[in-house]
Coordinates of C-alpha atoms in Angstrom, one line a residue:
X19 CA -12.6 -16.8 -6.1
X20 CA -10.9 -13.9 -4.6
X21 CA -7.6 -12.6 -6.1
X22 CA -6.1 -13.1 -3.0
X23 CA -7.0 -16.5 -2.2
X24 CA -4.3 -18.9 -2.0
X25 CA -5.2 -22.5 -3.6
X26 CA -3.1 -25.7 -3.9
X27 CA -2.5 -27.5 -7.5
X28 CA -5.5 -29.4 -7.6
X29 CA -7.7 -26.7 -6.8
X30 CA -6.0 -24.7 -9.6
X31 CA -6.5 -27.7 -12.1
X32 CA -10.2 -26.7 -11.4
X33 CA -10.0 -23.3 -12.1
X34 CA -8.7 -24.6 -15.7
X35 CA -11.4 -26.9 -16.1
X36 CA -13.9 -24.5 -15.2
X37 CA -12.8 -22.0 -17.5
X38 CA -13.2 -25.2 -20.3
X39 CA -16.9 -26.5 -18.9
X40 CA -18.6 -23.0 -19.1
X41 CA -16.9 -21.6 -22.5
X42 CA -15.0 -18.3 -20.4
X43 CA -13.9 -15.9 -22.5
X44 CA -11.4 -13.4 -20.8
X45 CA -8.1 -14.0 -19.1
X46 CA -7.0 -16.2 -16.6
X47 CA -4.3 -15.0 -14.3
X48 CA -2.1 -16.8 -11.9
X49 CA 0.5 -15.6 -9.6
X50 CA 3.2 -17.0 -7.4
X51 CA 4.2 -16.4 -3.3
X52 CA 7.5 -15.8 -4.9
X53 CA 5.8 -13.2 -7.3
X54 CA 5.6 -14.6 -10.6
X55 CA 3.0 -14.4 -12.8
X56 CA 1.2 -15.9 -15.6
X57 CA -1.7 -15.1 -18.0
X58 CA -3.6 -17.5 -20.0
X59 CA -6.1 -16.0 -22.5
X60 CA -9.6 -18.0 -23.2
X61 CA -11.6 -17.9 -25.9
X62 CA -14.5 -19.9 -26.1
X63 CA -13.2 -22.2 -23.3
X64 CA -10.1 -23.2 -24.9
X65 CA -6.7 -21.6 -24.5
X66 CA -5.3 -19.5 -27.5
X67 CA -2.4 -17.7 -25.9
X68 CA -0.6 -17.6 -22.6
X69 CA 2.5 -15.2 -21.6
X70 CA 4.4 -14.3 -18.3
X71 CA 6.7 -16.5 -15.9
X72 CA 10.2 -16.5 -16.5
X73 CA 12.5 -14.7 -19.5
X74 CA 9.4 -14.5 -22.0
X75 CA 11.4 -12.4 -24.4
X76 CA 14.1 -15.2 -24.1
X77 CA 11.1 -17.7 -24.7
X78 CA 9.5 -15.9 -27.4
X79 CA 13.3 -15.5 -29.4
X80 CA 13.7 -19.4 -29.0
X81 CA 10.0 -20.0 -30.1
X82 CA 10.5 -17.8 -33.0
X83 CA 13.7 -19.1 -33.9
X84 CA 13.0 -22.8 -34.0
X85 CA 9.7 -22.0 -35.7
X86 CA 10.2 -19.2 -38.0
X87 CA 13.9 -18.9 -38.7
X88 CA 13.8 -16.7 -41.4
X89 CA 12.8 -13.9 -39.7
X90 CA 15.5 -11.8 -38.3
X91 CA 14.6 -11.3 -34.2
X92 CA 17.4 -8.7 -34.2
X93 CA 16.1 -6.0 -36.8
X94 CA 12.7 -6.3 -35.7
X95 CA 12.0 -2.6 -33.5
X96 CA 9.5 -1.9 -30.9
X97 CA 8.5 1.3 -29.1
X98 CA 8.5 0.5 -25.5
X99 CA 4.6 1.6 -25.3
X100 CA 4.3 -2.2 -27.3
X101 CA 5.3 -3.8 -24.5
X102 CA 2.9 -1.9 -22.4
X103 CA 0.5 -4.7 -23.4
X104 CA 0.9 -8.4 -21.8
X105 CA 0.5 -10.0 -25.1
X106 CA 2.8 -8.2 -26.6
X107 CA 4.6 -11.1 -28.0
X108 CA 1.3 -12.4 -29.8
X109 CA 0.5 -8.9 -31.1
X110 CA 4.0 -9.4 -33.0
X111 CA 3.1 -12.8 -34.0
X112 CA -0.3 -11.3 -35.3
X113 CA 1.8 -8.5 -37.3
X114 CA 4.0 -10.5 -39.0
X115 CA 1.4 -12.9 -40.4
X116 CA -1.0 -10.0 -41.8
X117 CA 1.8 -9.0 -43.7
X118 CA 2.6 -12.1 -45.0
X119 CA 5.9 -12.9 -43.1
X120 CA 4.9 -16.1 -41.0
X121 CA 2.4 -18.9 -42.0
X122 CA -0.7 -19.8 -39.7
X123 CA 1.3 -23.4 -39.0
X124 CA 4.0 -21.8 -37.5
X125 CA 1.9 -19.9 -35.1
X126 CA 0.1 -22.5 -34.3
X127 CA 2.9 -24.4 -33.4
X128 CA 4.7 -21.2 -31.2
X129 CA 1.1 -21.0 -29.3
X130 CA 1.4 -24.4 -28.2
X131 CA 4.8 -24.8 -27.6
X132 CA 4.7 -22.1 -25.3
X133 CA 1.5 -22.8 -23.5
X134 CA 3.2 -26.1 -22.7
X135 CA 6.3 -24.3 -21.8
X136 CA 3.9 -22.4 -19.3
X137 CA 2.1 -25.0 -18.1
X138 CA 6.0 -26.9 -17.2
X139 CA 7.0 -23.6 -15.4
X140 CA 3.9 -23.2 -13.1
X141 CA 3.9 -27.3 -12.3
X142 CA 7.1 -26.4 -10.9
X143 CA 6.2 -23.5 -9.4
X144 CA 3.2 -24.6 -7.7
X145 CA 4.8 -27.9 -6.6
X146 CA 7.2 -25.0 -4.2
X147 CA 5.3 -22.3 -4.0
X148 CA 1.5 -21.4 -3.1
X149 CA -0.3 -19.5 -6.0
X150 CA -3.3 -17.1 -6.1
X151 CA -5.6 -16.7 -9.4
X152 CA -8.4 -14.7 -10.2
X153 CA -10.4 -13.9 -14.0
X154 CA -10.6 -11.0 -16.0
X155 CA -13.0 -10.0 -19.1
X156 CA -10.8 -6.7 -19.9
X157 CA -8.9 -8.6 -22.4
X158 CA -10.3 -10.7 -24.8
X159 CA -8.0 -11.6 -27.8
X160 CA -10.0 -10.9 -31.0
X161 CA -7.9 -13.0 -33.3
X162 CA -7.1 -16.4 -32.0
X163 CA -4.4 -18.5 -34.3
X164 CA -5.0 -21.6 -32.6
X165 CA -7.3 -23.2 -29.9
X166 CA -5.6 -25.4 -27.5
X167 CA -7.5 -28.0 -25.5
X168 CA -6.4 -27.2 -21.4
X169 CA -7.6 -30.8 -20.7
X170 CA -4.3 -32.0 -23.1
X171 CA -2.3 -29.0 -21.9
X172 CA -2.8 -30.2 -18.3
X173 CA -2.3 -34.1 -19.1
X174 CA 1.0 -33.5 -21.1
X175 CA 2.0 -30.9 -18.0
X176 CA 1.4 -33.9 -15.9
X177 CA 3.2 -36.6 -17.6
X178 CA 5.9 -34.1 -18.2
X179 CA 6.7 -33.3 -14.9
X180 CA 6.4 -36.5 -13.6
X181 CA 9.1 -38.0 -15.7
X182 CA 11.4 -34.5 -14.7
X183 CA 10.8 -35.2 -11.2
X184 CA 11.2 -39.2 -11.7
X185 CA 14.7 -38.3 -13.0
X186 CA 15.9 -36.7 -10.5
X187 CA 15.4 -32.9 -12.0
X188 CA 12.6 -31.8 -9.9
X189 CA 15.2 -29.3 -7.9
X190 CA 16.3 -28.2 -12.1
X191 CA 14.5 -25.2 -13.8
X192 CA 14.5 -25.5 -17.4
X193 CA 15.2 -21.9 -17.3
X194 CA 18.4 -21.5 -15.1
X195 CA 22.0 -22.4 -17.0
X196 CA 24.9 -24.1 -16.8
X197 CA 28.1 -22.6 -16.0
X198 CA 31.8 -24.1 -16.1
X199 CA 32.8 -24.3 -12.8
X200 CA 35.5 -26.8 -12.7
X201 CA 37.3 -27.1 -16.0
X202 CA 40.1 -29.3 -14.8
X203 CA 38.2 -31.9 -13.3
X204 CA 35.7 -32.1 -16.5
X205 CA 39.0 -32.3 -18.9
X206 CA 40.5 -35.8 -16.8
X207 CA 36.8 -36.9 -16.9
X208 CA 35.4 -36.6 -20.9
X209 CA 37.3 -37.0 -24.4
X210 CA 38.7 -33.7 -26.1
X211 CA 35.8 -33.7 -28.3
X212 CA 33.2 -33.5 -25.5
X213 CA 35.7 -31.4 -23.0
X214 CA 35.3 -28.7 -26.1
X215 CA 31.8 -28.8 -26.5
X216 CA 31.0 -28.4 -23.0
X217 CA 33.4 -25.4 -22.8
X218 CA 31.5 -24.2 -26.0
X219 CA 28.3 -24.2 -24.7
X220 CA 28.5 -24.9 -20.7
X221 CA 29.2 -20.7 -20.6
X222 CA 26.6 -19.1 -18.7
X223 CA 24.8 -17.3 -21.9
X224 CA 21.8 -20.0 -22.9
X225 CA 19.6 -21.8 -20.3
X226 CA 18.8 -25.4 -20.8
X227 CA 15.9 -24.9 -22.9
X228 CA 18.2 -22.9 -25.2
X229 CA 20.8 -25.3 -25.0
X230 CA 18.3 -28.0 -26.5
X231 CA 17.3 -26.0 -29.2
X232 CA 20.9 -25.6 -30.4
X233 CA 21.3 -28.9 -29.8
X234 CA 18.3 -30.1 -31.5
X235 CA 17.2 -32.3 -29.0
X236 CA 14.3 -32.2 -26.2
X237 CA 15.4 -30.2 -23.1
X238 CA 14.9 -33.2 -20.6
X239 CA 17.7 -35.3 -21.7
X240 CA 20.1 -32.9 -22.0
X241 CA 19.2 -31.7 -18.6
X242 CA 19.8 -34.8 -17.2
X243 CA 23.1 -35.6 -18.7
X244 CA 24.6 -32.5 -17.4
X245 CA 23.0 -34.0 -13.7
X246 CA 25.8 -35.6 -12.8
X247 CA 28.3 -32.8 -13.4
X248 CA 25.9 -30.5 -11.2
X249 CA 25.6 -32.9 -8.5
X250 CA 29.3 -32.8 -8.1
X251 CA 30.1 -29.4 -8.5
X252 CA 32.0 -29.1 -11.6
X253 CA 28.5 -27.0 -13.6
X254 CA 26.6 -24.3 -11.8
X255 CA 23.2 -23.7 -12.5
X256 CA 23.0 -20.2 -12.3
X257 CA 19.9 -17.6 -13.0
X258 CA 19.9 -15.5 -16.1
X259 CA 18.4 -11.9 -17.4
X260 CA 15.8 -11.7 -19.5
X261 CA 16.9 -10.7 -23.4
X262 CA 14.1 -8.0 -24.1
X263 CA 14.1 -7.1 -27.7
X264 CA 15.2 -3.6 -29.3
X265 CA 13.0 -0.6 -28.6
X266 CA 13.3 2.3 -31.4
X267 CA 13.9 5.2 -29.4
X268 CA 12.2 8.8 -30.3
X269 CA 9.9 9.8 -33.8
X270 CA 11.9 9.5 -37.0
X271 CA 10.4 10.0 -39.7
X272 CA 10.7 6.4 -41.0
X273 CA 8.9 5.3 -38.0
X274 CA 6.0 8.3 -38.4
X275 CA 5.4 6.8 -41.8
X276 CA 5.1 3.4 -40.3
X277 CA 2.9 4.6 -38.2
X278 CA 0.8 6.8 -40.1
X279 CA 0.5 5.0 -43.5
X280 CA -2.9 3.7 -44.3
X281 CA -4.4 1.1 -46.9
X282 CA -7.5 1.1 -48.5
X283 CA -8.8 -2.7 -49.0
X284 CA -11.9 -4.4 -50.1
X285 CA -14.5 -6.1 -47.9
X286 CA -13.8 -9.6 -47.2
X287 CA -15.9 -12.3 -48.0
X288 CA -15.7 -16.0 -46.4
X289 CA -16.9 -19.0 -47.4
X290 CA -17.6 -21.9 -44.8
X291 CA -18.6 -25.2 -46.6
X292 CA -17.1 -28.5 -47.4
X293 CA -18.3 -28.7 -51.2
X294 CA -15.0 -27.3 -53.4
X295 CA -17.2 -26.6 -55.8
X296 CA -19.4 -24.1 -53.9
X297 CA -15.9 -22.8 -52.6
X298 CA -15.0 -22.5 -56.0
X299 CA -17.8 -21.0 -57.8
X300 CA -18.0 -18.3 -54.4
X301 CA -14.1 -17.3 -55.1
X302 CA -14.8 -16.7 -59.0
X303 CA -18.1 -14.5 -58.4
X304 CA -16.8 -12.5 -55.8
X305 CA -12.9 -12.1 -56.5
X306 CA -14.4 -11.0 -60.3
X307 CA -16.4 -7.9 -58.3
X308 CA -13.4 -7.1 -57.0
X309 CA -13.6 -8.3 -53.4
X310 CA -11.3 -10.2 -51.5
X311 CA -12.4 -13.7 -50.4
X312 CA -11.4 -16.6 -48.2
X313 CA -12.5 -20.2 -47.5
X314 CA -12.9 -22.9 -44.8
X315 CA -13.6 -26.5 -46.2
X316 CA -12.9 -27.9 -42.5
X317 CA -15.9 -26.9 -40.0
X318 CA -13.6 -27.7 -37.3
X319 CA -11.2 -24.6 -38.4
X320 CA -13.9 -22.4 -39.1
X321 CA -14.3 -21.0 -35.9
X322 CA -10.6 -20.0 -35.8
X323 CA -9.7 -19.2 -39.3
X324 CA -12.9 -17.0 -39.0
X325 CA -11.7 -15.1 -35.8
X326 CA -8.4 -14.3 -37.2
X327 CA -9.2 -13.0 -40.6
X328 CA -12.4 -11.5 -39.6
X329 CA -14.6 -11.1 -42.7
X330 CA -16.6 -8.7 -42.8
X331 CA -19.9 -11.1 -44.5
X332 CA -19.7 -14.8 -43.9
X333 CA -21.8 -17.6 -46.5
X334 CA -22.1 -20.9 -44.2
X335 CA -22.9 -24.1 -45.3
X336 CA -26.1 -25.8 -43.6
X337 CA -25.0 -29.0 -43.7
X338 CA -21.5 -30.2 -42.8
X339 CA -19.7 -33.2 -41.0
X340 CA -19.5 -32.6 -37.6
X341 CA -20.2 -29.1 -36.9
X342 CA -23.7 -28.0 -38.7
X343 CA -24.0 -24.2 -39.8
X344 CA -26.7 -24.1 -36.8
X345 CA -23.5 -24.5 -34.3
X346 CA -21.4 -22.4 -36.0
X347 CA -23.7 -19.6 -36.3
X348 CA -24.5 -19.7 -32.4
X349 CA -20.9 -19.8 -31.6
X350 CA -20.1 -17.1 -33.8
X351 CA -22.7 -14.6 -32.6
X352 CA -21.2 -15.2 -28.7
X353 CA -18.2 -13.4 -30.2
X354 CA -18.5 -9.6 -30.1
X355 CA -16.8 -9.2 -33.3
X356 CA -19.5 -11.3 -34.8
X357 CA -22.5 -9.6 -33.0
X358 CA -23.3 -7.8 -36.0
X359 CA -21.7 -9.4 -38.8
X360 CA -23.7 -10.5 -42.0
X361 CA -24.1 -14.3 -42.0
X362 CA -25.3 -15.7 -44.9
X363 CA -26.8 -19.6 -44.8
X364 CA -26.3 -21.6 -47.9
X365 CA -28.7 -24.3 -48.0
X366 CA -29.5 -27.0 -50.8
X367 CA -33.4 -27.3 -48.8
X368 CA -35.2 -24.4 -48.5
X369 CA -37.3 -25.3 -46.1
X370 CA -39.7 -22.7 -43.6
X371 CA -38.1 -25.0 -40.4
X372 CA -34.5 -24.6 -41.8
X373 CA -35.1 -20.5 -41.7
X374 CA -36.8 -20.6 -38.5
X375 CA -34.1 -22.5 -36.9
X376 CA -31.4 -20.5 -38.7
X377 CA -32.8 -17.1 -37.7
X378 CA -33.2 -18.2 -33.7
X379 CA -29.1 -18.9 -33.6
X380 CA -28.4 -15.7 -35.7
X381 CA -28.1 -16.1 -39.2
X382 CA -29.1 -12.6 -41.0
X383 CA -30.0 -14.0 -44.6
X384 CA -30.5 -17.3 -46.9
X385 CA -29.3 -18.0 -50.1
X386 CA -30.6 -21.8 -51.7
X387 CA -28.6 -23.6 -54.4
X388 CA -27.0 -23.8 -56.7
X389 CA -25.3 -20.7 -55.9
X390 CA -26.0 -18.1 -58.7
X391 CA -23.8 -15.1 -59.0
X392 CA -26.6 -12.1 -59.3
X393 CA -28.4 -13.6 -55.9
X394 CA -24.7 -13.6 -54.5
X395 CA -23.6 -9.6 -55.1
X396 CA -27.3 -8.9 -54.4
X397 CA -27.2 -10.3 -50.9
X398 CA -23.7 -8.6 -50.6
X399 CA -24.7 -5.0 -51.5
X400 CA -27.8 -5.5 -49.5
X401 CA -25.5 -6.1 -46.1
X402 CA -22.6 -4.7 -47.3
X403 CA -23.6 -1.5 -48.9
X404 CA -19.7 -0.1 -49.2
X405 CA -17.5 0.2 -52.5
X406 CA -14.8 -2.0 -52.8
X407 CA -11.6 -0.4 -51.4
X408 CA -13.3 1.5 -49.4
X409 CA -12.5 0.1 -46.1
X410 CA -9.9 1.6 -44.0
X411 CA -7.1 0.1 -41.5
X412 CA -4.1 1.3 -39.8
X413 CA -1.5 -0.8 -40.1
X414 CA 0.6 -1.2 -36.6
X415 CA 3.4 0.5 -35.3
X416 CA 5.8 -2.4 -35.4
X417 CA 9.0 -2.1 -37.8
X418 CA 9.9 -5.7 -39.2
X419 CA 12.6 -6.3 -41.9
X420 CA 11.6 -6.3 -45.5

């Protein structure tokens, strides 16, 4: 496809699926005859992040405020090059959860929250509007949170907009809001009560989607109860500015320190195996040599946990419900991070077919139970032939409250 080449919604459904049937990794990017534009970022065939359309500062500030309310959005600083990136707002997502400020959950939920969100917007969009599309490799997010199925992005999106348009708010964007018009008329119509909420919250500063948040309740019925007032002119639906977040202006010195501070941390080793007890006897050998470890019990969430924390030596587990180390392995080494990462096969039958098998998808070592602790630091000085503490990483540029 040709990134000028205009296609309808079904043909853009396709470009979805296609990205899902032959595992794309790269970015998918969509834009509007009325010049919007949207990103949706793949990794192995599944969508991890997406970003663009309308007010995504104002999405991102609602996101984070329904799903991470303890963090303060208004003494969080960015230098205006952060922004230079498109996922900017998942860079801060990433941020905050390396330094232990947000949980995994609560970017999982954010990531698909707003890929729905996006997927509402271009249904719209595409439903007035022609759209053009066209892939790109140059960005390939490293560190996925979450892997979200476009197959039940697109069917939710579906039966979404279907019900929107079925009641009568197909002409409504979630992302326009309400504004007071007729006061008087609205007072001789509603009780006090409601005539003060409406002049409380009907005031031109939050669009509907805001408005459903603060009113804890789903954005489609509280669209369509404000329908009727719209329909006769007493609320105006009116478009609003985007509310970018603070950008720290010039080089303190606070913000050089930021900036320039480095930490020293040990390798990390991860563990992918259902057993708790190989889990277990993993954490004590390696956490005793003074190296940080992680787990996955779940072969489903290895693939993501993995990406995101990005160990530097990986022992898998042979044999495990529903994904086998084989498929793991061979997904893993299709990641560039993982091209050359140590992976280590645990395996309970040492067989010459098992190591064949293991060393044509990727695998760089075996290790046969039960796990014994001199075999385990020997195969991790013999890959991993740092000190501990001897790795070093930047931390990021991003200022976010103690």
């Amino acid at each position: 496809m040709t990134n000028s080449e205009l296609i309808e919604s079904h043909n853009l459904l396709n470009e979805f699926k296609t990205c899902t049937q032959f595992q794309y990794n790269g970015k998918l990017n969509i834009k509007s005859s009325k010049g919007r534009q949207w990103a949706f970022y793949y990794r192995l065939g599944r969508i991890v992040w997406a970003t663009g359309g309308t007010h995504p500062f104002r999405r991102w500030r609602r996101q984070m405020a329904q799903y991470c309310p303890d963090i303060d959005l208004e003494k969080i600083r960015c230098r205006s090059e952060d922004f230079a990136i498109d996922y900017w707002d998942y860079n801060i997502l990433d941020i905050l959860y390396k330094r232990q400020k947000i949980q995994r959950e609560q970017i999982q939920a954010i990531v698909e929250n707003t890929i729905a969100e996006l997927f509402f917007d271009l249904a719209q969009e595409v439903d007035f509007a022609s759209v053009s599309c066209n892939l790109s490799q140059e960005v390939i997010l490293d560190m996925p949170m979450s892997f979200t199925s476009a197959d039940m992005s697109i069917k939710h999106m579906q039966d979404s907009w279907a019900i929107w348009s079925q009641v009568g708010l197909a002409n409504v964007s979630p992302n326009s809001s309400p504004v007071l018009r007729r006061p008087e008329q609205l007072q001789q119509m509603v009780s006090a009560s409601v005539y003060k909420n409406f002049v409380n919250l009907i005031n031109g500063k939050y669009t509907l989607r805001e408005l459903a948040v603060k009113m804890k309740q789903d954005v489609m019925p509280v669209s369509r109860s404000l329908l009727p007032y719209i329909l006769k002119g007493i609320i105006e639906l009116v478009e609003l500015p985007d509310l970018p977040l603070q950008v720290t202006d010039g080089d303190n010195s606070n913000s050089r320190q930021t900036r320039n501070r480095i930490h020293r941390i040990a390798p990390l080793i991860a563990c992918v195996d259902d057993s708790p007890l190989v889990c277990k006897t993993l954490e004590d050998i390696i956490t005793s040599n003074g190296l940080r470890f992680t787990k996955v019990q779940d072969a489903i969430q290895a693939l993501p946990v993995l990406i995101q924390d990005k160990p530097d030596l990986i022992f898998l587990d042979l044999i495990m419900p529903v994904a086998s180390g084989y498929e793991i392995c061979t997904q893993l080494r299709r990641i560039p991070a993982f091209a050359n990462t140590p992976v280590i096969i645990l395996t309970g039958n040492d067989g010459l077919l098992d190591r064949v098998r293991a060393k044509v998808v990727g695998s760089t070592d075996f290790i046969s139970k039960p796990i014994v602790a001199d075999r385990v630091m020997g195969v991790i000085r013999k890959y991993l032939p740092v000190q501990a503490n001897s790795t070093v990483r930047n931390t990021a540029n991003l200022e976010v409250p103690n």
